[in-house]
PDB file of C-alpha atoms and ligand atoms in Angstrom:
ATOM      1  CA  MET C   1      70.700  -7.346   8.856  1.00 98.00           C
ATOM      2  CA  GLU C   2      68.142  -4.536   8.976  1.00 98.00           C
ATOM      3  CA  ILE C   3      67.432  -1.905   6.349  1.00 98.00           C
ATOM      4  CA  PHE C   4      66.437   1.598   7.351  1.00 98.00           C
ATOM      5  CA  ILE C   5      65.443   4.283   4.891  1.00 98.00           C
ATOM      6  CA  ASP C   6      67.370   7.544   5.065  1.00 98.00           C
ATOM      7  CA  THR C   7      64.692  10.112   4.256  1.00 98.00           C
ATOM      8  CA  ALA C   8      61.938  12.315   5.635  1.00 98.00           C
ATOM      9  CA  ASN C   9      59.838  11.942   2.484  1.00 97.00           C
ATOM     10  CA  VAL C  10      56.557  10.412   3.654  1.00 97.00           C
ATOM     11  CA  LYS C  11      55.569   9.246   0.157  1.00 96.00           C
ATOM     12  CA  GLU C  12      58.823   7.297  -0.178  1.00 96.00           C
ATOM     13  CA  ILE C  13      58.559   5.888   3.350  1.00 97.00           C
ATOM     14  CA  ASN C  14      55.021   4.683   2.621  1.00 96.00           C
ATOM     15  CA  LYS C  15      56.094   3.072  -0.639  1.00 94.00           C
ATOM     16  CA  TRP C  16      58.953   1.076   0.860  1.00 93.00           C
ATOM     17  CA  LEU C  17      56.917   0.188   3.943  1.00 95.00           C
ATOM     18  CA  GLU C  18      54.295  -1.394   1.689  1.00 94.00           C
ATOM     19  CA  TYR C  19      57.030  -3.403  -0.027  1.00 93.00           C
ATOM     20  CA  GLY C  20      57.847  -4.776   3.409  1.00 94.00           C
ATOM     21  CA  ILE C  21      61.572  -4.147   3.254  1.00 93.00           C
ATOM     22  CA  ILE C  22      62.217  -1.402   5.776  1.00 94.00           C
ATOM     23  CA  ASP C  23      62.854  -1.803   9.482  1.00 98.00           C
ATOM     24  CA  GLY C  24      63.221   1.854  10.441  1.00 98.00           C
ATOM     25  CA  VAL C  25      63.865   5.428   9.296  1.00 98.00           C
ATOM     26  CA  THR C  26      66.752   7.827   9.858  1.00 98.00           C
ATOM     27  CA  THR C  27      66.753  11.582   9.370  1.00 98.00           C
ATOM     28  CA  ASN C  28      69.027  14.499  10.132  1.00 97.00           C
ATOM     29  CA  PRO C  29      68.335  18.248  10.018  1.00 97.00           C
ATOM     30  CA  SER C  30      69.654  18.473   6.424  1.00 97.00           C
ATOM     31  CA  ILE C  31      67.453  15.579   5.252  1.00 98.00           C
ATOM     32  CA  MET C  32      64.397  17.153   6.923  1.00 97.00           C
ATOM     33  CA  PHE C  33      65.132  20.511   5.299  1.00 97.00           C
ATOM     34  CA  ARG C  34      65.756  18.938   1.855  1.00 97.00           C
ATOM     35  CA  ASP C  35      62.492  17.002   2.085  1.00 97.00           C
ATOM     36  CA  GLY C  36      60.511  20.143   2.981  1.00 96.00           C
ATOM     37  CA  ILE C  37      59.986  19.389   6.673  1.00 96.00           C
ATOM     38  CA  TYR C  38      60.559  22.675   8.472  1.00 97.00           C
ATOM     39  CA  ASP C  39      58.525  21.841  11.580  1.00 97.00           C
ATOM     40  CA  ILE C  40      60.619  19.002  13.040  1.00 97.00           C
ATOM     41  CA  GLU C  41      58.045  18.110  15.707  1.00 98.00           C
ATOM     42  CA  LYS C  42      55.154  17.832  13.245  1.00 98.00           C
ATOM     43  CA  GLY C  43      57.253  15.907  10.689  1.00 97.00           C
ATOM     44  CA  ALA C  44      58.768  13.547  13.251  1.00 98.00           C
ATOM     45  CA  LYS C  45      55.386  12.778  14.822  1.00 98.00           C
ATOM     46  CA  GLU C  46      53.893  11.977  11.417  1.00 98.00           C
ATOM     47  CA  ILE C  47      56.754   9.639  10.405  1.00 98.00           C
ATOM     48  CA  ALA C  48      56.963   7.987  13.834  1.00 98.00           C
ATOM     49  CA  HIS C  49      53.230   7.227  13.729  1.00 98.00           C
ATOM     50  CA  LEU C  50      53.471   5.893  10.173  1.00 97.00           C
ATOM     51  CA  ILE C  51      56.288   3.434  10.908  1.00 98.00           C
ATOM     52  CA  GLU C  52      55.609   2.423  14.501  1.00 97.00           C
ATOM     53  CA  PRO C  53      56.850   0.285  16.195  1.00 98.00           C
ATOM     54  CA  ARG C  54      59.926   0.636  13.954  1.00 98.00           C
ATOM     55  CA  PRO C  55      62.484   3.230  15.132  1.00 98.00           C
ATOM     56  CA  LEU C  56      62.757   6.788  13.782  1.00 98.00           C
ATOM     57  CA  SER C  57      66.040   8.640  14.390  1.00 98.00           C
ATOM     58  CA  VAL C  58      65.755  12.401  14.944  1.00 98.00           C
ATOM     59  CA  GLU C  59      68.872  14.517  15.489  1.00 98.00           C
ATOM     60  CA  VAL C  60      69.421  17.269  18.050  1.00 98.00           C
ATOM     61  CA  THR C  61      70.049  20.695  16.568  1.00 97.00           C
ATOM     62  CA  THR C  62      72.319  22.369  19.086  1.00 97.00           C
ATOM     63  CA  ASN C  63      75.988  22.567  20.039  1.00 96.00           C
ATOM     64  CA  ASP C  64      75.259  22.993  23.715  1.00 98.00           C
ATOM     65  CA  LEU C  65      75.404  19.791  25.780  1.00 98.00           C
ATOM     66  CA  ASN C  66      72.649  20.826  28.229  1.00 98.00           C
ATOM     67  CA  GLU C  67      70.393  21.862  25.380  1.00 98.00           C
ATOM     68  CA  MET C  68      71.106  18.495  23.726  1.00 98.00           C
ATOM     69  CA  LEU C  69      69.818  16.762  26.833  1.00 98.00           C
ATOM     70  CA  SER C  70      66.623  18.795  26.988  1.00 98.00           C
ATOM     71  CA  GLN C  71      65.983  18.568  23.219  1.00 98.00           C
ATOM     72  CA  ALA C  72      66.517  14.806  23.286  1.00 98.00           C
ATOM     73  CA  ARG C  73      64.088  14.420  26.202  1.00 98.00           C
ATOM     74  CA  GLN C  74      61.553  16.551  24.374  1.00 98.00           C
ATOM     75  CA  PHE C  75      61.920  14.498  21.134  1.00 98.00           C
ATOM     76  CA  ALA C  76      61.453  11.271  23.066  1.00 98.00           C
ATOM     77  CA  GLN C  77      58.076  12.560  24.330  1.00 98.00           C
ATOM     78  CA  TRP C  78      56.760  12.866  20.768  1.00 98.00           C
ATOM     79  CA  ALA C  79      56.514   9.112  20.224  1.00 98.00           C
ATOM     80  CA  ASN C  80      57.686   5.854  21.805  1.00 98.00           C
ATOM     81  CA  ASN C  81      59.699   4.845  18.744  1.00 98.00           C
ATOM     82  CA  ILE C  82      61.867   7.972  18.531  1.00 98.00           C
ATOM     83  CA  VAL C  83      65.620   7.409  18.813  1.00 98.00           C
ATOM     84  CA  VAL C  84      67.640  10.553  19.498  1.00 98.00           C
ATOM     85  CA  LYS C  85      70.702  11.250  17.410  1.00 98.00           C
ATOM     86  CA  ILE C  86      73.629  12.723  19.294  1.00 98.00           C
ATOM     87  CA  PRO C  87      76.878  13.529  17.433  1.00 98.00           C
ATOM     88  CA  GLN C  88      80.254  12.203  18.632  1.00 98.00           C
ATOM     89  CA  ILE C  89      81.476  15.744  19.262  1.00 98.00           C
ATOM     90  CA  THR C  90      80.058  19.256  18.916  1.00 98.00           C
ATOM     91  CA  ALA C  91      81.077  21.527  16.045  1.00 97.00           C
ATOM     92  CA  ASP C  92      83.792  22.823  18.412  1.00 97.00           C
ATOM     93  CA  GLY C  93      85.105  19.353  19.187  1.00 98.00           C
ATOM     94  CA  VAL C  94      83.557  18.863  22.627  1.00 98.00           C
ATOM     95  CA  PRO C  95      82.805  15.130  23.181  1.00 98.00           C
ATOM     96  CA  CYS C  96      79.093  14.313  23.595  1.00 98.00           C
ATOM     97  CA  TYR C  97      79.544  10.873  25.207  1.00 98.00           C
ATOM     98  CA  GLY C  98      78.316  12.132  28.609  1.00 98.00           C
ATOM     99  CA  VAL C  99      75.044  13.204  26.978  1.00 98.00           C
ATOM    100  CA  MET C 100      74.654   9.757  25.384  1.00 98.00           C
ATOM    101  CA  LYS C 101      75.363   8.021  28.707  1.00 98.00           C
ATOM    102  CA  GLN C 102      72.846  10.135  30.599  1.00 98.00           C
ATOM    103  CA  LEU C 103      70.082   9.637  28.029  1.00 98.00           C
ATOM    104  CA  GLU C 104      70.626   5.870  27.859  1.00 98.00           C
ATOM    105  CA  ASN C 105      70.627   5.749  31.681  1.00 98.00           C
ATOM    106  CA  ASP C 106      67.263   7.543  31.607  1.00 97.00           C
ATOM    107  CA  GLY C 107      65.893   4.834  29.296  1.00 98.00           C
ATOM    108  CA  LEU C 108      66.066   6.765  26.006  1.00 98.00           C
ATOM    109  CA  LYS C 109      67.540   5.187  22.894  1.00 98.00           C
ATOM    110  CA  VAL C 110      70.541   6.993  21.410  1.00 98.00           C
ATOM    111  CA  ASN C 111      71.849   6.864  17.857  1.00 98.00           C
ATOM    112  CA  SER C 112      75.424   8.070  18.242  1.00 98.00           C
ATOM    113  CA  THR C 113      75.916   9.760  14.902  1.00 98.00           C
ATOM    114  CA  VAL C 114      78.581  11.098  12.530  1.00 98.00           C
ATOM    115  CA  ALA C 115      81.089   8.387  13.479  1.00 98.00           C
ATOM    116  CA  LEU C 116      84.023   8.573  11.081  1.00 98.00           C
ATOM    117  CA  SER C 117      86.532   6.386  12.902  1.00 98.00           C
ATOM    118  CA  PHE C 118      86.845   3.107  14.797  1.00 98.00           C
ATOM    119  CA  GLY C 119      88.023   5.100  17.844  1.00 98.00           C
ATOM    120  CA  GLN C 120      84.751   7.039  17.949  1.00 98.00           C
ATOM    121  CA  VAL C 121      82.817   3.770  17.713  1.00 98.00           C
ATOM    122  CA  ILE C 122      84.657   2.417  20.785  1.00 98.00           C
ATOM    123  CA  LEU C 123      83.796   5.526  22.810  1.00 98.00           C
ATOM    124  CA  ALA C 124      80.138   5.549  21.732  1.00 98.00           C
ATOM    125  CA  ALA C 125      79.797   1.878  22.675  1.00 98.00           C
ATOM    126  CA  LYS C 126      81.345   2.582  26.094  1.00 98.00           C
ATOM    127  CA  ALA C 127      78.810   5.414  26.532  1.00 98.00           C
ATOM    128  CA  GLY C 128      76.042   2.854  25.990  1.00 98.00           C
ATOM    129  CA  ALA C 129      74.603   4.026  22.655  1.00 98.00           C
ATOM    130  CA  THR C 130      71.910   1.732  21.232  1.00 98.00           C
ATOM    131  CA  TYR C 131      73.023   2.552  17.667  1.00 98.00           C
ATOM    132  CA  ILE C 132      76.262   3.966  16.268  1.00 99.00           C
ATOM    133  CA  SER C 133      76.062   5.504  12.793  1.00 98.00           C
ATOM    134  CA  ILE C 134      79.217   5.097  10.722  1.00 98.00           C
ATOM    135  CA  PHE C 135      79.182   7.561   7.813  1.00 98.00           C
ATOM    136  CA  ALA C 136      80.629   5.354   5.051  1.00 98.00           C
ATOM    137  CA  GLY C 137      80.375   7.959   2.275  1.00 97.00           C
ATOM    138  CA  ARG C 138      82.014  10.691   4.315  1.00 98.00           C
ATOM    139  CA  ILE C 139      84.852   8.311   5.302  1.00 97.00           C
ATOM    140  CA  SER C 140      85.441   7.420   1.634  1.00 96.00           C
ATOM    141  CA  ASP C 141      85.189  11.107   0.596  1.00 95.00           C
ATOM    142  CA  GLU C 142      88.420  11.643   2.571  1.00 94.00           C
ATOM    143  CA  GLY C 143      90.131   8.552   1.148  1.00 96.00           C
ATOM    144  CA  GLY C 144      89.353   6.360   4.170  1.00 97.00           C
ATOM    145  CA  ASN C 145      88.519   2.666   3.992  1.00 97.00           C
ATOM    146  CA  SER C 146      84.911   2.520   5.214  1.00 97.00           C
ATOM    147  CA  PRO C 147      84.428  -1.290   4.934  1.00 98.00           C
ATOM    148  CA  GLU C 148      87.488  -1.702   7.190  1.00 98.00           C
ATOM    149  CA  VAL C 149      86.072   0.704   9.801  1.00 98.00           C
ATOM    150  CA  ILE C 150      82.717  -1.138   9.672  1.00 98.00           C
ATOM    151  CA  ARG C 151      84.303  -4.612   9.931  1.00 98.00           C
ATOM    152  CA  ASN C 152      86.614  -3.598  12.808  1.00 98.00           C
ATOM    153  CA  SER C 153      83.726  -2.001  14.676  1.00 98.00           C
ATOM    154  CA  VAL C 154      81.317  -4.930  14.281  1.00 98.00           C
ATOM    155  CA  ASP C 155      84.032  -7.446  15.293  1.00 98.00           C
ATOM    156  CA  TRP C 156      85.092  -5.403  18.293  1.00 98.00           C
ATOM    157  CA  LEU C 157      81.521  -4.926  19.559  1.00 98.00           C
ATOM    158  CA  LYS C 158      80.957  -8.662  19.308  1.00 98.00           C
ATOM    159  CA  ARG C 159      84.271  -9.598  20.946  1.00 98.00           C
ATOM    160  CA  TRP C 160      83.525  -7.452  24.005  1.00 98.00           C
ATOM    161  CA  ASN C 161      79.796  -8.071  24.037  1.00 98.00           C
ATOM    162  CA  TYR C 162      78.593  -4.483  23.633  1.00 98.00           C
ATOM    163  CA  LYS C 163      74.905  -3.974  22.877  1.00 97.00           C
ATOM    164  CA  SER C 164      75.427  -1.189  20.287  1.00 98.00           C
ATOM    165  CA  LYS C 165      74.365  -1.878  16.721  1.00 98.00           C
ATOM    166  CA  ILE C 166      76.256  -0.399  13.800  1.00 98.00           C
ATOM    167  CA  ILE C 167      74.146   1.581  11.336  1.00 98.00           C
ATOM    168  CA  VAL C 168      76.031   2.259   8.122  1.00 98.00           C
ATOM    169  CA  ALA C 169      74.898   5.665   6.860  1.00 98.00           C
ATOM    170  CA  SER C 170      76.003   8.209   4.250  1.00 98.00           C
ATOM    171  CA  ILE C 171      75.430   5.801   1.373  1.00 98.00           C
ATOM    172  CA  ARG C 172      76.542   7.099  -2.027  1.00 97.00           C
ATOM    173  CA  SER C 173      76.049   4.038  -4.271  1.00 96.00           C
ATOM    174  CA  VAL C 174      74.658   0.495  -4.424  1.00 97.00           C
ATOM    175  CA  GLY C 175      78.311  -0.612  -4.104  1.00 96.00           C
ATOM    176  CA  ASP C 176      78.475   1.101  -0.685  1.00 97.00           C
ATOM    177  CA  ILE C 177      75.404  -0.896   0.399  1.00 98.00           C
ATOM    178  CA  LEU C 178      76.878  -4.235  -0.685  1.00 98.00           C
ATOM    179  CA  ASN C 179      80.271  -3.462   0.861  1.00 97.00           C
ATOM    180  CA  ALA C 180      78.578  -2.535   4.139  1.00 98.00           C
ATOM    181  CA  ALA C 181      76.514  -5.735   4.094  1.00 98.00           C
ATOM    182  CA  LEU C 182      79.636  -7.854   3.494  1.00 98.00           C
ATOM    183  CA  ALA C 183      81.534  -5.984   6.211  1.00 98.00           C
ATOM    184  CA  GLY C 184      78.887  -7.139   8.717  1.00 98.00           C
ATOM    185  CA  ALA C 185      76.780  -3.979   9.240  1.00 98.00           C
ATOM    186  CA  HIS C 186      73.869  -4.642  11.601  1.00 98.00           C
ATOM    187  CA  VAL C 187      71.800  -1.985   9.841  1.00 98.00           C
ATOM    188  CA  ILE C 188      72.243  -0.022   6.610  1.00 98.00           C
ATOM    189  CA  THR C 189      70.285   3.173   6.178  1.00 98.00           C
ATOM    190  CA  ILE C 190      69.681   3.800   2.504  1.00 98.00           C
ATOM    191  CA  PRO C 191      68.416   6.840   0.600  1.00 97.00           C
ATOM    192  CA  PRO C 192      65.287   5.794  -1.381  1.00 95.00           C
ATOM    193  CA  GLU C 193      66.879   6.227  -4.825  1.00 95.00           C
ATOM    194  CA  PHE C 194      69.464   3.542  -4.027  1.00 96.00           C
ATOM    195  CA  VAL C 195      66.870   1.044  -2.802  1.00 92.00           C
ATOM    196  CA  GLY C 196      65.258   1.483  -6.228  1.00 91.00           C
ATOM    197  CA  LYS C 197      68.597   1.015  -7.996  1.00 95.00           C
ATOM    198  CA  MET C 198      69.334  -2.058  -5.895  1.00 94.00           C
ATOM    199  CA  ALA C 199      66.072  -3.667  -7.005  1.00 93.00           C
ATOM    200  CA  ASP C 200      66.545  -2.928 -10.682  1.00 95.00           C
ATOM    201  CA  HIS C 201      68.495  -4.948 -13.253  1.00 96.00           C
ATOM    202  CA  LYS C 202      68.224  -4.588 -17.027  1.00 96.00           C
ATOM    203  CA  ASN C 203      68.387  -8.368 -17.544  1.00 98.00           C
ATOM    204  CA  THR C 204      65.708  -9.017 -14.919  1.00 98.00           C
ATOM    205  CA  ARG C 205      63.425  -6.658 -16.837  1.00 97.00           C
ATOM    206  CA  GLU C 206      64.307  -8.405 -20.131  1.00 98.00           C
ATOM    207  CA  SER C 207      63.730 -11.867 -18.644  1.00 98.00           C
ATOM    208  CA  VAL C 208      60.341 -10.920 -17.206  1.00 98.00           C
ATOM    209  CA  LYS C 209      59.391  -9.380 -20.566  1.00 98.00           C
ATOM    210  CA  GLN C 210      60.296 -12.626 -22.330  1.00 98.00           C
ATOM    211  CA  PHE C 211      58.379 -14.823 -19.834  1.00 98.00           C
ATOM    212  CA  ILE C 212      55.234 -12.726 -20.231  1.00 98.00           C
ATOM    213  CA  LYS C 213      55.557 -12.788 -24.026  1.00 97.00           C
ATOM    214  CA  ASP C 214      55.930 -16.590 -24.056  1.00 97.00           C
ATOM    215  CA  ALA C 215      53.047 -17.037 -21.600  1.00 97.00           C
ATOM    216  CA  GLN C 216      50.879 -14.960 -23.935  1.00 96.00           C
ATOM    217  CA  LYS C 217      52.018 -17.095 -26.902  1.00 96.00           C
ATOM    218  CA  ALA C 218      51.054 -20.240 -24.958  1.00 96.00           C
ATOM    219  CA  LEU C 219      47.592 -18.771 -24.228  1.00 94.00           C
ATOM    220  CA  ASP C 220      47.155 -17.971 -27.922  1.00 93.00           C
ATOM    221  CA  MET C 221      48.153 -21.563 -28.821  1.00 93.00           C
ATOM    222  CA  MET C 222      45.601 -22.923 -26.331  1.00 90.00           C
ATOM    223  CA  GLY C 223      42.952 -20.788 -27.998  1.00 83.00           C
ATOM    224  CA  ASN C 224      43.937 -22.116 -31.422  1.00 80.00           C
ATOM    225  CA  VAL C 225      43.934 -25.762 -30.221  1.00 74.00           C
ATOM    226  CA  LYS C 226      40.404 -25.351 -28.743  1.00 72.00           C
ATOM    227  CA  LYS C 227      39.113 -23.888 -32.011  1.00 73.00           C
ATOM    228  CA  THR C 228      40.361 -26.893 -34.097  1.00 67.00           C
TER     229      THR C 228
HETATM  230  C1  E4P G   1      71.847   9.179   8.436  1.00 77.91           C
HETATM  231  O1  E4P G   1      71.715   8.766   9.578  1.00 77.91           O
HETATM  232  C2  E4P G   1      72.871  10.178   8.080  1.00 77.91           C
HETATM  233  O2  E4P G   1      72.622  11.383   8.719  1.00 77.91           O
HETATM  234  C3  E4P G   1      72.960  10.342   6.572  1.00 77.91           C
HETATM  235  O3  E4P G   1      73.073   9.078   5.977  1.00 77.91           O
HETATM  236  C4  E4P G   1      74.127  11.239   6.165  1.00 77.91           C
HETATM  237  O4  E4P G   1      74.274  11.178   4.781  1.00 77.91           O
HETATM  238  P1  E4P G   1      75.251  12.139   3.967  1.00 77.91           P
HETATM  239  O5  E4P G   1      76.644  11.913   4.415  1.00 77.91           O
HETATM  240  O6  E4P G   1      75.041  11.739   2.529  1.00 77.91           O
HETATM  241  O7  E4P G   1      74.796  13.544   4.230  1.00 77.91           O
END
């Protein structure tokens, strides 16, 4: 299973890269805006360079299918490791699977995003998407069972031998991360604060504190023994 980090914050990306636990980065226009990246090209180029050869997902910002195609092609020129995010449907409900198909046929990598149902996952896989992002948090927000959608999708892709990998996105808690991992997610994209929470445990801190205290006591004893 791979872990991506769901942020455009370069400081955070650097930190988790150094820890050696991240395999890629995902963004969307809201994440970029929240993290103070207003020039998408400049921000995307900087992150892509920082994490290469790991993938960076960058989302198109239009409702028009032709514009999606040209934006995606433009994004892909910025760096070799850019994956273009195309939504399942436009804001008006027009399916974007043709755009995904065309881009994948041209050799670009597509992250088919904002998937909220198993049905959408099937269509995105048929369109040839490299990644399909299931929005666990947004499914649960509406009372849906996100682990079930993830499990069904992963099983179905395997049964029919589709290449698409499921990215579980829209993480709202460490519990969401663990549920996604158990449901068989190929990738989980995690906001930095939850990677931190996942690492932390009060009793781990207490245990380490005790070990260091006892090691110090042992050193003191050694000093005393040498003196006598
Ligand atoms: C990442 O690919 C998604 O765009 C992101 O996880 C969405 O998160 P949200 O539902 O918390 O906005």
